[in-house]
PDB file of C-alpha atoms in Angstrom:
ATOM      1  CA  GLN A 293     133.492-189.395 116.884  1.00  0.00           C
ATOM      2  CA  LEU A 294     132.720-187.379 114.398  1.00  0.00           C
ATOM      3  CA  GLN A 295     130.246-184.172 114.953  1.00  0.00           C
ATOM      4  CA  LEU A 296     128.297-182.673 112.043  1.00  0.00           C
ATOM      5  CA  VAL A 297     126.754-179.131 112.075  1.00  0.00           C
ATOM      6  CA  GLU A 298     124.909-177.813 109.300  1.00  0.00           C
ATOM      7  CA  SER A 299     123.897-174.317 108.055  1.00  0.00           C
ATOM      8  CA  GLY A 300     122.798-172.412 105.293  1.00  0.00           C
ATOM      9  CA  GLY A 301     119.754-173.280 104.928  1.00  0.00           C
ATOM     10  CA  GLY A 302     116.518-170.930 104.680  1.00  0.00           C
ATOM     11  CA  LEU A 303     113.464-169.518 102.424  1.00  0.00           C
ATOM     12  CA  VAL A 304     114.080-169.108  99.138  1.00  0.00           C
ATOM     13  CA  GLN A 305     111.663-168.634  95.850  1.00  0.00           C
ATOM     14  CA  ALA A 306     111.891-171.091  93.099  1.00  0.00           C
ATOM     15  CA  GLY A 307     114.195-170.625  90.807  1.00  0.00           C
ATOM     16  CA  GLY A 308     116.552-169.333  93.316  1.00  0.00           C
ATOM     17  CA  SER A 309     119.521-170.563  94.867  1.00  0.00           C
ATOM     18  CA  LEU A 310     121.207-171.654  98.129  1.00  0.00           C
ATOM     19  CA  ARG A 311     124.184-173.211  99.316  1.00  0.00           C
ATOM     20  CA  LEU A 312     124.078-175.555 102.565  1.00  0.00           C
ATOM     21  CA  ALA A 313     127.366-176.453 104.800  1.00  0.00           C
ATOM     22  CA  CYS A 314     127.894-179.304 107.158  1.00  0.00           C
ATOM     23  CA  ALA A 315     130.960-178.537 109.508  1.00  0.00           C
ATOM     24  CA  ALA A 316     132.451-181.746 110.853  1.00  0.00           C
ATOM     25  CA  SER A 317     134.696-182.301 113.944  1.00  0.00           C
ATOM     26  CA  GLY A 318     137.641-184.830 114.248  1.00  0.00           C
ATOM     27  CA  ARG A 319     141.072-184.787 112.793  1.00  0.00           C
ATOM     28  CA  THR A 320     140.313-187.597 109.693  1.00  0.00           C
ATOM     29  CA  PHE A 321     137.666-185.627 107.883  1.00  0.00           C
ATOM     30  CA  SER A 322     139.211-186.869 104.739  1.00  0.00           C
ATOM     31  CA  SER A 323     138.765-189.993 105.003  1.00  0.00           C
ATOM     32  CA  TYR A 324     134.935-189.827 105.486  1.00  0.00           C
ATOM     33  CA  ALA A 325     132.579-190.575 102.793  1.00  0.00           C
ATOM     34  CA  MET A 326     129.646-187.152 103.047  1.00  0.00           C
ATOM     35  CA  ALA A 327     126.268-187.140 102.288  1.00  0.00           C
ATOM     36  CA  TRP A 328     123.249-185.173 102.417  1.00  0.00           C
ATOM     37  CA  PHE A 329     119.976-186.890 102.830  1.00  0.00           C
ATOM     38  CA  ARG A 330     116.394-184.816 103.066  1.00  0.00           C
ATOM     39  CA  ARG A 331     113.432-185.377 104.664  1.00  0.00           C
ATOM     40  CA  ALA A 332     110.215-183.373 103.235  1.00  0.00           C
ATOM     41  CA  PRO A 333     106.938-182.924 105.555  1.00  0.00           C
ATOM     42  CA  GLY A 334     104.932-186.268 105.659  1.00  0.00           C
ATOM     43  CA  LYS A 335     108.046-188.021 103.524  1.00  0.00           C
ATOM     44  CA  GLU A 336     110.374-190.583 104.474  1.00  0.00           C
ATOM     45  CA  ARG A 337     113.840-189.316 104.443  1.00  0.00           C
ATOM     46  CA  GLU A 338     115.386-189.897 101.013  1.00  0.00           C
ATOM     47  CA  PHE A 339     119.077-189.575  99.543  1.00  0.00           C
ATOM     48  CA  VAL A 340     120.358-186.598  97.921  1.00  0.00           C
ATOM     49  CA  THR A 341     124.029-186.304  96.774  1.00  0.00           C
ATOM     50  CA  ALA A 342     127.368-188.173  98.223  1.00  0.00           C
ATOM     51  CA  ILE A 343     130.661-187.645  97.828  1.00  0.00           C
ATOM     52  CA  ARG A 344     133.193-190.293  98.352  1.00  0.00           C
ATOM     53  CA  SER A 345     136.923-189.524 100.180  1.00  0.00           C
ATOM     54  CA  GLY A 346     138.372-189.652  96.409  1.00  0.00           C
ATOM     55  CA  GLY A 347     135.783-187.038  95.132  1.00  0.00           C
ATOM     56  CA  ASN A 348     133.729-189.660  93.676  1.00  0.00           C
ATOM     57  CA  THR A 349     130.262-188.039  93.485  1.00  0.00           C
ATOM     58  CA  TYR A 350     126.731-189.652  93.306  1.00  0.00           C
ATOM     59  CA  TYR A 351     123.190-187.483  93.174  1.00  0.00           C
ATOM     60  CA  ALA A 352     119.298-188.645  92.716  1.00  0.00           C
ATOM     61  CA  ASP A 353     117.488-188.308  89.860  1.00  0.00           C
ATOM     62  CA  SER A 354     115.522-185.398  91.140  1.00  0.00           C
ATOM     63  CA  VAL A 355     118.405-183.284  91.737  1.00  0.00           C
ATOM     64  CA  LYS A 356     121.164-184.330  88.842  1.00  0.00           C
ATOM     65  CA  GLY A 357     122.012-181.188  87.056  1.00  0.00           C
ATOM     66  CA  ARG A 358     120.646-178.443  89.775  1.00  0.00           C
ATOM     67  CA  PHE A 359     122.979-179.586  92.973  1.00  0.00           C
ATOM     68  CA  THR A 360     126.156-180.067  93.187  1.00  0.00           C
ATOM     69  CA  ILE A 361     128.039-181.662  96.085  1.00  0.00           C
ATOM     70  CA  SER A 362     131.914-179.929  96.813  1.00  0.00           C
ATOM     71  CA  ARG A 363     133.772-180.688 100.234  1.00  0.00           C
ATOM     72  CA  ASP A 364     136.706-178.845 101.616  1.00  0.00           C
ATOM     73  CA  ASN A 365     139.102-181.073 103.699  1.00  0.00           C
ATOM     74  CA  ALA A 366     141.441-177.820 105.048  1.00  0.00           C
ATOM     75  CA  LYS A 367     137.977-176.481 106.345  1.00  0.00           C
ATOM     76  CA  ASN A 368     136.514-180.225 107.635  1.00  0.00           C
ATOM     77  CA  THR A 369     133.499-178.915 105.211  1.00  0.00           C
ATOM     78  CA  VAL A 370     131.022-180.533 102.954  1.00  0.00           C
ATOM     79  CA  TYR A 371     128.770-178.379 101.177  1.00  0.00           C
ATOM     80  CA  LEU A 372     125.424-178.342  98.741  1.00  0.00           C
ATOM     81  CA  GLN A 373     125.096-176.022  96.529  1.00  0.00           C
ATOM     82  CA  MET A 374     121.324-176.165  95.408  1.00  0.00           C
ATOM     83  CA  ASN A 375     120.588-174.088  92.099  1.00  0.00           C
ATOM     84  CA  SER A 376     117.119-173.941  90.223  1.00  0.00           C
ATOM     85  CA  LEU A 377     115.185-174.799  93.516  1.00  0.00           C
ATOM     86  CA  LYS A 378     111.754-176.018  93.196  1.00  0.00           C
ATOM     87  CA  PRO A 379     109.036-176.025  95.734  1.00  0.00           C
ATOM     88  CA  GLU A 380     109.276-179.768  95.820  1.00  0.00           C
ATOM     89  CA  ASP A 381     113.057-179.508  97.483  1.00  0.00           C
ATOM     90  CA  THR A 382     111.535-178.100 100.392  1.00  0.00           C
ATOM     91  CA  ALA A 383     112.677-180.438 103.146  1.00  0.00           C
ATOM     92  CA  VAL A 384     114.959-180.569 106.486  1.00  0.00           C
ATOM     93  CA  TYR A 385     118.132-181.434 105.142  1.00  0.00           C
ATOM     94  CA  TYR A 386     120.985-183.738 106.657  1.00  0.00           C
ATOM     95  CA  CYS A 387     124.701-183.905 106.736  1.00  0.00           C
ATOM     96  CA  ALA A 388     125.609-187.721 107.011  1.00  0.00           C
ATOM     97  CA  ALA A 389     129.363-189.406 106.949  1.00  0.00           C
ATOM     98  CA  ARG A 390     130.556-192.970 106.638  1.00  0.00           C
ATOM     99  CA  ALA A 391     133.491-194.162 108.929  1.00  0.00           C
ATOM    100  CA  PRO A 392     136.225-194.457 106.619  1.00  0.00           C
ATOM    101  CA  PHE A 393     138.246-197.676 106.262  1.00  0.00           C
ATOM    102  CA  SER A 394     135.752-199.672 106.024  1.00  0.00           C
ATOM    103  CA  SER A 395     136.040-202.953 104.213  1.00  0.00           C
ATOM    104  CA  SER A 396     132.462-203.787 103.290  1.00  0.00           C
ATOM    105  CA  PRO A 397     131.101-202.238 100.057  1.00  0.00           C
ATOM    106  CA  PHE A 398     129.800-198.742  99.993  1.00  0.00           C
ATOM    107  CA  TYR A 399     125.971-198.110  98.926  1.00  0.00           C
ATOM    108  CA  PRO A 400     126.033-193.904  98.871  1.00  0.00           C
ATOM    109  CA  ARG A 401     122.517-194.163  98.925  1.00  0.00           C
ATOM    110  CA  LEU A 402     121.612-196.202 101.949  1.00  0.00           C
ATOM    111  CA  SER A 403     120.883-193.976 104.719  1.00  0.00           C
ATOM    112  CA  THR A 404     121.806-196.936 106.324  1.00  0.00           C
ATOM    113  CA  GLU A 405     125.614-196.316 105.343  1.00  0.00           C
ATOM    114  CA  TYR A 406     126.057-193.395 107.357  1.00  0.00           C
ATOM    115  CA  GLY A 407     126.896-193.552 110.991  1.00  0.00           C
ATOM    116  CA  TYR A 408     126.958-189.843 111.930  1.00  0.00           C
ATOM    117  CA  TRP A 409     124.134-187.338 111.248  1.00  0.00           C
ATOM    118  CA  GLY A 410     123.507-183.686 111.759  1.00  0.00           C
ATOM    119  CA  GLN A 411     121.018-182.120 113.161  1.00  0.00           C
ATOM    120  CA  GLY A 412     119.441-180.736 109.928  1.00  0.00           C
ATOM    121  CA  THR A 413     118.702-177.096 108.455  1.00  0.00           C
ATOM    122  CA  GLN A 414     115.388-176.195 106.914  1.00  0.00           C
ATOM    123  CA  VAL A 415     115.062-175.538 103.353  1.00  0.00           C
ATOM    124  CA  THR A 416     111.661-173.776 102.337  1.00  0.00           C
ATOM    125  CA  VAL A 417     111.391-173.321  98.912  1.00  0.00           C
ATOM    126  CA  SER A 418     108.661-171.158  97.555  1.00  0.00           C
ATOM    127  CA  SER A 419     106.388-170.874  94.336  1.00  0.00           C
TER     128      SER A 419
END
């Protein structure tokens, strides 16, 4: 089992930056694909970014060039660096993990790929 705990959310002005962190329990963190999703008020949860165990990354078009996902396997932590924030980035941000060693194809942008979720952290960007 894997437990995920997000931190780093808060209130920031447009154009500012925040870094989210997701700390994971478990001994095989390095084998998990990790992702960030978000849910804005009144909207459905949407994919933000993902990173595979081997380091390949994926980004939603809306955040490409502004957000960066990274992982530190020694610390069992995945990060989301968010720069040039916009009011439309306001949402609850969720960390997610996909169990390793799956033989099925991996579609990183689909929330159903991930079996482990954190509780979420609020990010509010003021204009």
